[in-house]
Short mmCIF file of C-alpha atoms in Angstrom, two decimals:
data_model
loop_
_atom_site.label_atom_id
_atom_site.label_comp_id
_atom_site.label_asym_id
_atom_site.label_seq_id
_atom_site.Cartn_x
_atom_site.Cartn_y
_atom_site.Cartn_z
CA CYS A 1 142.88 149.31 131.46
CA ALA A 2 142.16 148.24 135.02
CA GLY A 3 143.44 151.52 136.37
CA ARG A 4 141.33 153.48 133.97
CA LEU A 5 138.24 151.47 134.78
CA GLY A 6 138.89 151.89 138.51
CA THR A 7 138.66 155.66 138.29
CA LEU A 8 135.35 155.60 136.46
CA GLY A 9 133.36 154.81 139.58
CA THR A 10 134.40 157.91 141.56
CA PRO A 11 131.62 160.40 142.50
CA ALA A 12 133.22 163.09 140.33
CA GLU A 13 132.35 161.07 137.18
CA PRO A 14 128.69 161.22 136.03
CA VAL A 15 127.83 157.53 135.72
CA ALA A 16 124.93 157.66 133.29
CA SER A 17 126.63 159.86 130.74
CA GLY A 18 130.32 159.07 130.91
CA LEU A 19 130.61 155.50 132.14
CA SER A 20 129.23 153.57 129.20
CA ALA A 21 131.14 155.55 126.57
CA ALA A 22 134.40 155.28 128.47
CA VAL A 23 133.97 151.61 129.17
CA GLN A 24 133.07 150.93 125.52
CA SER A 25 136.29 152.67 124.40
CA VAL A 26 138.26 150.42 126.71
CA LEU A 27 136.34 147.24 125.81
CA ASP A 28 136.90 147.89 122.12
CA ALA A 29 140.57 147.15 122.69
CA LEU A 30 140.12 144.09 124.88
CA PRO A 31 140.02 140.43 123.75
CA GLY A 32 137.57 137.91 125.09
CA ALA A 33 133.93 138.34 126.06
CA ALA A 34 132.89 141.16 128.43
CA VAL A 35 129.89 143.49 128.76
CA LEU A 36 128.85 146.39 130.96
CA LEU A 37 125.39 145.84 132.44
CA ILE A 38 123.30 148.66 133.90
CA PRO A 39 120.57 147.50 136.31
CA LEU A 40 117.02 148.56 135.57
CA ARG A 41 115.13 149.12 138.80
CA THR A 42 111.51 149.38 139.84
CA ALA A 43 110.10 152.37 141.73
CA THR A 44 110.96 150.58 144.96
CA GLY A 45 114.57 150.11 143.90
CA GLU A 46 114.43 146.36 143.10
CA VAL A 47 116.39 145.17 140.06
CA GLU A 48 113.97 143.92 137.41
CA ASP A 49 116.40 143.59 134.49
CA TYR A 50 119.80 144.63 133.09
CA ARG A 51 120.64 146.56 129.93
CA VAL A 52 123.85 145.97 127.98
CA GLU A 53 125.67 149.34 127.78
CA ALA A 54 129.00 148.24 126.29
CA ALA A 55 130.56 145.04 124.89
CA THR A 56 133.89 143.76 123.62
CA PRO A 57 134.11 142.80 119.92
CA GLY A 58 134.66 139.19 120.93
CA ALA A 59 131.52 138.96 123.02
CA VAL A 60 129.13 136.42 121.50
CA ASP A 61 125.88 135.34 123.08
CA ILE A 62 124.04 132.06 122.62
CA LEU A 63 121.92 133.57 119.84
CA GLY A 64 125.02 134.42 117.82
CA ARG A 65 124.98 138.21 118.31
CA THR A 66 128.43 139.75 118.59
CA GLY A 67 130.09 142.94 119.91
CA ARG A 68 128.03 146.10 119.67
CA GLU A 69 125.04 144.13 118.36
CA LEU A 70 124.51 143.32 122.04
CA VAL A 71 124.42 146.94 123.16
CA GLY A 72 120.93 148.07 124.13
CA SER A 73 119.55 144.57 124.63
CA HIS A 74 118.01 143.49 127.91
CA ILE A 75 119.06 140.36 129.70
CA LEU A 76 115.58 139.02 130.46
CA GLU A 77 114.33 139.83 126.99
CA SER A 78 117.07 137.66 125.52
CA TYR A 79 117.43 135.10 128.33
CA PRO A 80 114.19 134.99 130.35
CA SER A 81 115.16 131.67 131.94
CA VAL A 82 117.95 133.22 134.09
CA ALA A 83 115.48 135.16 136.29
CA GLY A 84 115.76 133.90 139.84
CA GLU A 85 118.56 131.47 139.00
CA SER A 86 121.97 131.38 140.71
CA LEU A 87 123.42 133.65 138.03
CA TRP A 88 120.77 136.26 138.78
CA GLN A 89 121.51 136.03 142.50
CA GLY A 90 125.21 136.37 141.77
CA TYR A 91 124.60 139.58 139.85
CA LEU A 92 122.70 141.00 142.83
CA LYS A 93 125.56 140.11 145.21
CA ALA A 94 128.04 141.75 142.85
CA LEU A 95 125.95 144.94 142.83
CA GLY A 96 126.27 144.87 146.61
CA GLY A 97 130.05 144.95 146.27
CA GLU A 98 130.89 141.26 146.50
CA PRO A 99 132.53 140.02 143.24
CA TYR A 100 130.76 137.00 141.76
CA GLU A 101 132.50 134.03 140.18
CA GLY A 102 130.08 131.24 139.37
CA GLU A 103 130.64 127.59 138.72
CA PRO A 104 130.39 126.43 135.10
CA PHE A 105 126.76 125.88 134.11
CA VAL A 106 124.78 124.79 131.07
CA HIS A 107 122.43 127.33 129.57
CA GLU A 108 119.67 126.24 127.21
CA GLU A 109 117.43 128.36 124.98
CA VAL A 110 114.92 127.51 122.26
CA VAL A 111 115.70 129.50 119.10
CA ALA A 112 113.35 129.21 116.11
CA GLY A 113 112.03 125.97 117.52
CA VAL A 114 115.53 124.50 117.98
CA THR A 115 117.08 123.94 121.41
CA VAL A 116 120.49 125.64 121.68
CA THR A 117 122.78 124.60 124.53
CA ALA A 118 126.12 125.95 125.72
CA ALA A 119 128.25 125.74 128.88
CA TYR A 120 129.59 128.93 130.48
CA SER A 121 131.66 130.27 133.38
CA VAL A 122 130.63 133.83 134.41
CA ARG A 123 132.37 136.47 136.53
CA ALA A 124 130.79 139.78 137.59
CA ALA A 125 132.15 142.78 139.53
CA ARG A 126 130.62 146.12 140.37
CA LEU A 127 131.72 149.10 138.25
CA GLY A 128 130.08 152.33 139.32
CA ASP A 129 126.35 151.66 139.38
CA GLY A 130 126.72 148.84 136.88
CA LEU A 131 128.31 145.42 136.51
CA LEU A 132 131.29 144.42 134.45
CA VAL A 133 130.53 140.86 133.38
CA THR A 134 132.96 138.51 131.66
CA TRP A 135 132.29 134.96 130.57
CA LEU A 136 134.01 132.00 129.04
CA ARG A 137 132.23 129.54 126.81
CA HIS A 138 133.48 126.03 127.48
CA ASP A 139 133.91 122.87 125.44
CA THR A 140 132.95 124.28 122.05
CA GLU A 141 136.04 122.88 120.41
CA GLU A 142 135.90 119.66 122.41
CA ARG A 143 132.27 119.13 121.52
CA GLN A 144 132.97 119.70 117.85
CA GLU A 145 135.82 117.23 117.97
CA GLN A 146 133.61 114.70 119.74
CA ARG A 147 130.87 115.20 117.18
CA LEU A 148 133.36 114.71 114.36
CA ALA A 149 134.69 111.56 116.01
CA ASP A 150 131.16 110.25 116.51
CA MET A 151 130.28 111.01 112.90
CA GLN A 152 133.37 109.16 111.65
CA ARG A 153 132.66 106.19 113.87
CA LEU A 154 128.95 105.95 113.04
CA GLY A 155 129.55 106.50 109.33
CA ASN A 156 132.58 104.19 109.38
CA LEU A 157 134.66 106.84 107.63
CA GLY A 158 137.75 108.93 108.37
CA TRP A 159 139.08 112.22 107.00
CA ALA A 160 142.46 112.74 105.37
CA SER A 161 144.42 115.65 103.89
CA TRP A 162 147.56 115.74 101.74
CA ASN A 163 149.65 118.87 101.27
CA LEU A 164 151.31 118.43 97.88
CA ILE A 165 153.81 121.26 98.51
CA THR A 166 155.11 120.30 101.96
CA ARG A 167 154.28 116.59 101.53
CA GLN A 168 152.59 116.68 104.94
CA VAL A 169 149.87 114.05 105.37
CA ASP A 170 147.22 114.12 108.09
CA TRP A 171 144.87 111.21 108.77
CA SER A 172 142.22 110.84 111.43
CA SER A 173 142.53 107.77 113.61
CA GLN A 174 139.55 106.22 111.84
CA VAL A 175 141.45 106.10 108.53
CA TYR A 176 144.09 103.88 110.10
CA THR A 177 141.34 101.62 111.44
CA ILE A 178 139.57 101.39 108.08
CA LEU A 179 142.75 100.68 106.14
CA GLY A 180 143.98 98.22 108.78
CA ARG A 181 147.23 100.17 109.13
CA GLU A 182 149.13 100.62 112.37
CA PRO A 183 149.32 104.34 113.31
CA GLY A 184 153.00 103.90 114.14
CA ARG A 185 153.73 103.27 110.46
CA GLY A 186 152.44 106.73 109.60
CA ALA A 187 150.12 108.01 106.91
CA VAL A 188 150.66 107.26 103.22
CA PRO A 189 151.31 109.99 100.60
CA LEU A 190 148.52 110.45 98.10
CA ASP A 191 150.44 109.04 95.13
CA LEU A 192 151.23 105.87 97.11
CA LEU A 193 147.64 105.26 98.21
CA PRO A 194 146.98 102.83 95.27
CA ASP A 195 149.76 100.59 96.64
CA LEU A 196 147.46 99.65 99.55
CA VAL A 197 144.61 98.26 97.42
CA LEU A 198 144.12 95.00 95.55
CA PRO A 199 146.04 94.91 92.24
CA GLU A 200 142.86 94.70 90.13
CA ASP A 201 141.57 97.96 91.69
CA ALA A 202 144.88 99.85 91.86
CA HIS A 203 144.83 101.12 88.28
CA ALA A 204 141.47 102.90 88.61
CA LEU A 205 142.48 104.57 91.89
CA ALA A 206 145.91 105.57 90.52
CA ARG A 207 144.30 107.14 87.47
CA ALA A 208 141.85 109.11 89.65
CA VAL A 209 144.69 110.32 91.94
CA SER A 210 146.81 111.39 88.96
CA GLU A 211 143.90 113.25 87.36
CA LEU A 212 143.12 115.08 90.61
CA ALA A 213 146.75 116.12 91.15
CA ARG A 214 147.08 117.30 87.54
CA THR A 215 143.74 119.02 86.87
CA GLY A 216 142.05 119.28 90.27
CA HIS A 217 139.21 117.04 89.14
CA PRO A 218 137.58 115.43 92.26
CA PHE A 219 137.09 111.69 92.46
CA ASP A 220 134.83 109.16 94.15
CA VAL A 221 136.38 105.72 93.64
CA PRO A 222 135.45 102.33 95.14
CA PHE A 223 138.27 99.88 95.81
CA ARG A 224 139.13 96.82 97.86
CA ILE A 225 141.88 95.99 100.32
CA ARG A 226 142.90 92.78 102.02
CA THR A 227 143.22 92.71 105.80
CA GLY A 228 144.25 89.30 107.08
CA ASN A 229 142.10 86.73 105.30
CA ALA A 230 139.25 89.13 104.59
CA VAL A 231 138.60 91.51 101.70
CA ARG A 232 137.08 94.86 102.62
CA HIS A 233 135.16 97.13 100.27
CA LEU A 234 136.12 100.80 100.66
CA ARG A 235 135.43 104.13 99.02
CA ALA A 236 137.74 107.14 98.65
CA VAL A 237 136.37 110.64 97.97
CA ALA A 238 138.69 113.62 97.49
CA GLU A 239 138.75 117.19 96.18
CA ALA A 240 141.54 119.67 95.49
CA VAL A 241 142.52 123.03 96.94
CA THR A 242 144.23 125.12 94.27
CA ALA A 243 146.52 128.14 94.21
CA PRO A 244 145.47 131.30 92.28
CA ASP A 245 147.24 129.96 89.19
CA GLY A 246 145.24 126.72 89.33
CA THR A 247 148.01 124.53 90.72
CA VAL A 248 146.77 121.87 93.11
CA VAL A 249 148.40 122.50 96.49
CA GLU A 250 146.33 120.42 98.85
CA VAL A 251 143.86 117.52 98.73
CA HIS A 252 141.07 116.93 101.25
CA GLY A 253 138.95 113.81 101.38
CA PHE A 254 137.70 110.83 103.29
CA VAL A 255 137.84 107.03 103.21
CA GLN A 256 134.71 105.04 104.01
CA ASP A 257 134.27 101.34 104.79
CA LEU A 258 131.37 99.94 102.74
CA THR A 259 132.02 96.27 103.47
CA ALA A 260 128.72 95.66 105.28
CA GLN A 261 126.66 97.41 102.59
CA ARG A 262 128.57 95.72 99.78
CA SER A 263 128.19 92.29 101.39
CA ALA A 264 124.45 92.89 101.64
CA GLU A 265 124.33 94.03 98.00
CA LEU A 266 126.24 90.95 96.83
CA ALA A 267 123.97 88.68 98.87
CA LEU A 268 120.96 90.40 97.31
CA VAL A 269 122.41 89.97 93.81
CA ASP A 270 123.03 86.27 94.48
CA SER A 271 119.50 85.92 95.80
CA GLU A 272 118.03 87.71 92.78
CA ARG A 273 120.11 85.54 90.45
CA ALA A 274 118.88 82.40 92.22
CA ILE A 275 115.32 83.66 92.00
CA LEU A 276 115.69 84.32 88.28
CA VAL A 277 117.13 80.85 87.74
CA GLN A 278 114.33 79.30 89.76
CA ARG A 279 111.76 81.38 87.93
CA GLY A 280 113.22 80.21 84.63
CA VAL A 281 112.95 76.62 85.79
CA LEU A 282 109.38 77.18 86.91
CA GLU A 283 108.42 78.89 83.66
CA ALA A 284 109.97 76.05 81.68
CA GLU A 285 108.09 73.57 83.86
CA ARG A 286 104.88 75.52 83.42
CA ALA A 287 105.32 75.56 79.66
CA LEU A 288 105.99 71.81 79.64
CA ALA A 289 103.05 71.11 81.94
CA ALA A 290 100.78 73.32 79.83
CA ARG A 291 101.79 71.46 76.67
CA LEU A 292 101.24 68.12 78.39
CA GLN A 293 97.91 69.29 79.71
CA HIS A 294 96.81 70.53 76.31
CA ALA A 295 97.84 67.24 74.69
CA LEU A 296 96.15 65.14 77.38
CA LEU A 297 93.11 67.34 77.88
CA PRO A 298 92.02 68.83 74.53
CA LEU A 299 89.18 71.33 74.84
CA PRO A 300 86.33 71.33 72.31
CA SER A 301 85.98 74.68 70.57
CA ARG A 302 82.17 74.60 70.77
CA PRO A 303 79.41 72.70 72.62
CA VAL A 304 79.17 68.99 71.79
CA ARG A 305 76.30 66.50 71.74
CA LEU A 306 76.62 63.34 73.84
CA ARG A 307 73.73 60.87 73.97
CA GLY A 308 71.19 63.61 73.42
CA LEU A 309 72.75 66.06 75.88
CA ARG A 310 74.32 69.40 75.03
CA VAL A 311 77.71 69.63 76.79
CA GLU A 312 79.89 72.72 77.08
CA VAL A 313 83.35 72.61 78.64
CA ALA A 314 85.53 75.36 80.16
CA TYR A 315 89.04 75.19 81.57
CA LEU A 316 90.69 78.34 82.93
CA PRO A 317 94.21 78.20 84.43
CA ALA A 318 95.06 80.21 87.54
CA GLN A 319 96.30 83.77 86.96
CA ALA A 320 98.48 83.79 90.11
CA GLY A 321 101.70 81.79 90.23
CA LEU A 322 103.77 79.94 87.67
CA TYR A 323 102.39 76.43 88.07
CA VAL A 324 99.82 74.56 86.01
CA GLY A 325 97.23 72.79 88.11
CA GLY A 326 95.78 69.29 88.05
CA ASP A 327 92.12 70.07 87.24
CA TRP A 328 90.64 67.81 84.54
CA PHE A 329 87.47 66.51 82.93
CA SER A 330 86.17 63.73 80.73
CA ALA A 331 82.98 63.71 78.68
CA ILE A 332 82.73 60.63 76.47
CA GLU A 333 80.17 58.24 75.06
CA LEU A 334 80.20 54.73 76.50
CA PRO A 335 79.07 51.47 74.96
CA HIS A 336 75.37 50.63 75.17
CA GLU A 337 74.21 54.20 74.49
CA ALA A 338 75.55 55.60 77.79
CA ALA A 339 77.74 58.64 78.50
CA LEU A 340 80.41 59.28 81.13
CA PHE A 341 81.06 62.67 82.74
CA VAL A 342 84.03 63.21 85.08
CA VAL A 343 85.50 66.27 86.78
CA GLY A 344 88.56 65.91 89.00
CA ASP A 345 91.11 67.99 90.87
CA VAL A 346 94.58 66.74 91.83
CA ALA A 347 96.20 68.46 94.80
CA GLY A 348 99.29 70.46 93.90
CA HIS A 349 100.60 72.04 90.72
CA GLY A 350 103.22 71.48 88.08
CA VAL A 351 104.39 68.49 86.09
CA ASP A 352 103.71 66.03 88.93
CA ALA A 353 100.10 67.19 89.23
CA VAL A 354 99.62 66.94 85.46
CA ALA A 355 101.11 63.42 85.47
CA THR A 356 98.80 62.32 88.28
CA MET A 357 95.86 63.94 86.48
CA ALA A 358 96.63 61.97 83.30
CA GLN A 359 96.96 58.74 85.27
CA LEU A 360 93.59 59.21 86.97
CA ARG A 361 91.83 60.43 83.85
CA PHE A 362 92.78 57.56 81.60
CA THR A 363 92.42 54.94 84.33
CA ALA A 364 88.91 56.14 85.25
CA LYS A 365 87.82 56.18 81.63
CA GLY A 366 89.27 52.72 81.05
CA MET A 367 87.66 51.16 84.11
CA VAL A 368 84.17 52.59 83.52
CA THR A 369 84.35 51.80 79.79
CA THR A 370 85.15 48.16 80.56
CA GLY A 371 82.19 47.81 82.90
CA SER A 372 83.40 48.82 86.39
CA SER A 373 80.85 50.46 88.63
CA LEU A 374 81.41 54.05 89.61
CA THR A 375 82.09 53.18 93.26
CA GLY A 376 84.39 50.35 92.23
CA ALA A 377 86.31 52.71 89.98
CA LEU A 378 86.74 55.18 92.84
CA ALA A 379 88.04 52.44 95.16
CA ARG A 380 90.60 51.34 92.57
CA LEU A 381 91.68 54.91 91.88
CA ASN A 382 92.19 55.41 95.60
CA PHE A 383 94.39 52.29 95.72
CA LEU A 384 96.33 53.59 92.71
CA LEU A 385 97.12 56.89 94.42
CA LEU A 386 98.13 55.22 97.67
CA HIS A 387 100.66 53.04 95.83
CA SER A 388 101.96 55.61 93.34
CA ARG A 389 105.54 56.87 93.44
CA ASP A 390 104.28 59.93 95.32
CA ALA A 391 102.24 58.36 98.07
CA GLN A 392 101.30 61.82 99.40
CA SER A 393 99.15 62.69 96.38
CA THR A 394 95.44 63.29 96.90
CA ALA A 395 92.63 64.13 94.53
CA THR A 396 88.91 64.84 94.47
CA LEU A 397 86.60 63.45 91.84
CA VAL A 398 83.00 63.25 90.70
CA LEU A 399 81.86 60.50 88.27
CA ALA A 400 78.47 60.47 86.53
CA ARG A 401 77.03 57.84 84.14
CA TYR A 402 74.06 58.86 82.02
CA GLU A 403 71.54 56.38 80.56
CA PRO A 404 69.57 58.29 77.88
CA ALA A 405 66.81 55.70 77.48
CA GLU A 406 65.60 56.42 81.02
CA ARG A 407 67.30 59.83 81.34
CA ARG A 408 68.84 58.34 84.47
CA LEU A 409 72.03 59.79 85.95
CA VAL A 410 74.02 57.69 88.44
CA TRP A 411 76.85 59.49 90.19
CA ALA A 412 79.47 59.06 92.90
CA GLN A 413 82.07 61.35 94.37
CA ALA A 414 85.32 61.40 96.32
CA GLY A 415 85.53 64.54 98.44
CA HIS A 416 84.38 66.77 95.58
CA PRO A 417 82.00 69.79 95.58
CA PRO A 418 78.41 68.69 94.83
CA PRO A 419 76.92 69.12 91.33
CA LEU A 420 74.42 71.95 90.88
CA LEU A 421 71.04 71.15 89.27
CA VAL A 422 68.97 73.95 87.74
CA ARG A 423 65.35 72.94 87.14
CA GLY A 424 62.12 74.88 86.77
CA GLY A 425 63.60 78.23 87.77
CA ARG A 426 65.27 76.85 90.89
CA ALA A 427 68.85 75.80 91.60
CA HIS A 428 69.93 73.38 94.29
CA ARG A 429 72.98 71.33 95.20
CA LEU A 430 72.66 67.58 94.98
CA ASP A 431 73.05 65.68 98.23
CA ARG A 432 76.43 63.97 98.07
CA PRO A 433 76.68 60.24 98.59
CA ALA A 434 79.45 59.07 100.95
CA GLY A 435 82.96 59.28 99.58
CA MET A 436 86.35 60.41 100.92
CA LEU A 437 88.95 62.10 98.74
CA LEU A 438 91.31 59.81 96.90
CA GLY A 439 94.62 58.96 98.56
CA ALA A 440 93.49 59.80 102.11
CA CYS A 441 93.07 56.31 103.59
CA ALA A 442 93.39 52.65 102.64
CA ASP A 443 89.74 51.53 103.06
CA PRO A 444 87.34 54.36 102.20
CA VAL A 445 83.62 53.79 101.62
CA TYR A 446 82.13 55.05 98.36
CA GLU A 447 78.41 55.15 97.65
CA SER A 448 76.38 56.25 94.62
CA ALA A 449 73.17 58.16 94.05
CA GLU A 450 70.87 58.53 91.06
CA PHE A 451 68.09 60.73 89.71
CA ARG A 452 66.25 61.43 86.46
CA LEU A 453 67.06 64.38 84.26
CA GLU A 454 64.09 66.27 82.87
CA PRO A 455 63.83 68.27 79.64
CA GLY A 456 65.23 71.77 80.26
CA ASP A 457 67.46 70.64 83.16
CA ARG A 458 70.95 72.07 83.53
CA LEU A 459 73.63 70.22 85.50
CA LEU A 460 76.97 71.80 86.46
CA LEU A 461 80.02 69.73 87.42
CA TYR A 462 82.97 71.90 88.48
CA THR A 463 86.20 72.10 90.50
CA ASP A 464 86.57 74.13 93.67
CA GLY A 465 88.39 77.00 91.91
CA LEU A 466 84.96 78.14 90.64
CA VAL A 467 83.47 78.69 94.08
CA GLU A 468 86.32 79.17 96.57
CA ARG A 469 87.64 82.54 97.65
CA PRO A 470 90.29 83.24 100.35
CA GLY A 471 88.76 83.83 103.78
CA GLU A 472 85.26 82.86 102.65
CA ASP A 473 83.22 79.82 103.69
CA ILE A 474 82.65 77.36 100.83
CA ASP A 475 78.88 77.55 101.29
CA ALA A 476 78.95 81.23 100.34
CA GLY A 477 80.62 80.33 97.05
CA LEU A 478 78.10 77.56 96.39
CA ASP A 479 75.22 79.96 97.01
CA ARG A 480 76.83 82.48 94.68
CA LEU A 481 77.06 79.82 91.97
CA ALA A 482 73.37 79.00 92.34
CA ALA A 483 72.44 82.67 92.00
CA ALA A 484 74.69 83.10 88.94
CA ALA A 485 73.22 80.00 87.26
CA LEU A 486 69.67 81.34 87.69
CA ALA A 487 70.57 84.90 86.65
CA GLY A 488 72.19 83.68 83.45
CA GLY A 489 69.06 81.98 82.18
CA PRO A 490 69.69 80.12 78.94
CA ALA A 491 72.89 82.10 78.29
CA SER A 492 76.17 80.37 77.52
CA LEU A 493 78.74 79.15 80.02
CA ASP A 494 80.78 82.31 79.42
CA ALA A 495 78.19 84.44 81.21
CA LEU A 496 78.32 82.18 84.27
CA LEU A 497 82.12 82.29 84.40
CA ALA A 498 82.14 86.08 84.06
CA ALA A 499 79.78 86.39 87.03
CA MET A 500 81.73 83.95 89.20
CA LEU A 501 85.32 84.88 88.42
CA ALA A 502 85.53 88.64 88.81
CA GLY A 503 89.11 89.48 89.87
CA GLU A 504 92.27 87.40 89.90
CA ARG A 505 91.94 83.61 89.76
CA ARG A 506 94.08 81.94 92.42
CA ASP A 507 93.25 78.39 91.32
CA ASP A 508 92.44 76.51 88.14
CA VAL A 509 88.79 76.22 87.14
CA CYS A 510 87.21 73.36 85.23
CA VAL A 511 83.46 73.22 84.45
CA LEU A 512 81.17 70.78 82.63
CA ASP A 513 77.87 72.45 81.69
CA ILE A 514 75.38 69.66 80.84
CA ARG A 515 71.94 70.59 79.45
CA VAL A 516 68.95 68.47 78.60
CA PRO A 517 67.23 69.99 75.57
CA ALA A 518 63.71 71.17 76.31
CA THR A 519 60.83 69.59 74.46
CA GLY A 520 60.98 70.59 70.81
CA GLU A 521 64.66 71.62 70.94
CA GLU A 522 67.27 69.94 68.82
#
């Protein structure tokens, strides 16, 4: 071939017509990658590009074109980035008669938006007026092997193949690592693979292997092995290669280590189970607390009359969470034609809060009924909380004693939101007398205040769940309550609650709606 190509450049041979055809006939029989390039020159004789005139069948460019698909293409049209580079300068030197053999280089092109990279070594020699260029693409196989190794390492898996005819077994190094098997001991035949796993998993894997060898049915089977003192969770996936008659002749597959994922799944299952158990406990506690609350704090089904006042009560549990709160009320008639109104709120939720609520409710009623002053009752309730079994308990409270003969209301409070008085088309909060929340300190000061109720007055005692919203100042909620009380007019308590509690309730709500009948009303 070299001798034939050497004669093609003699002056007796017309280059343009005979060279490319003759070279192509020779290149058709050659292995490897080689092309004949014809320089394309400007009017001044400078080389502006090269055209491929002939190519070997094994020539493949970076775009994937092969053999004669390359013929007719221009170098700069396909590879514009080589202009002016060392390869371009090497081609020019070769045209001058000096053979070019470049160092390996990396060539990069963007194809359909994807960067394609390859490493090449290029040789070029003059042939007539053209260049015979050969190249060698490097590291393709090495890069593929590296990519496969990286994939196995990152995916924690290894490939395996079993030839059922020759009994040859091939494992990647990662399979030995996953199975904890020394490479010197060799790979294991497919039918003996179940011997490596825990006895309780061996039957399922053996059945899958037998089915694959008999029918070619693929399998994907989880199993466990013991390495040292640890148990590892693995997965085997395999498929069959069959002969024309359907006989399974070879099996390809992989083994993957799922220990980390499985450990996370088991931890999640344990956590979910614990959450379900805890939720069950909380739901049972909520049900118990709700029953206790209902027994200790029965709600009247309709407004009641107490010493000439119309009293309506509402209690709404929180919609968020599983706990029952410690909000409570009392509205009872006292000896000597008086009435007692109480609204309280124990910090916390659940059975403990309900128990503290019951303790405060019955103690307050008992003390006021037997003649204690309101401030004295608050001081004793504070002492009770400080010396209870849960010394961290706190509570807020408002107490009001009504004397109908004078329509006089005396009240005291312990860290509780102020009552709202609606009178003559106006609503305002009562100025609170001094009083710290119960359970906060050993020697609090409690004071009382009093005023006269007038016909048509409306007085609202409530817990903070009615007016508090997350991220909002309490005064905004109190102003909203005043506006809702005026907008509702003589409507029932339901209208007020609907206006105040749009959306999810995050806390319990307890309200006493006390009205003085207007003149002429029953």
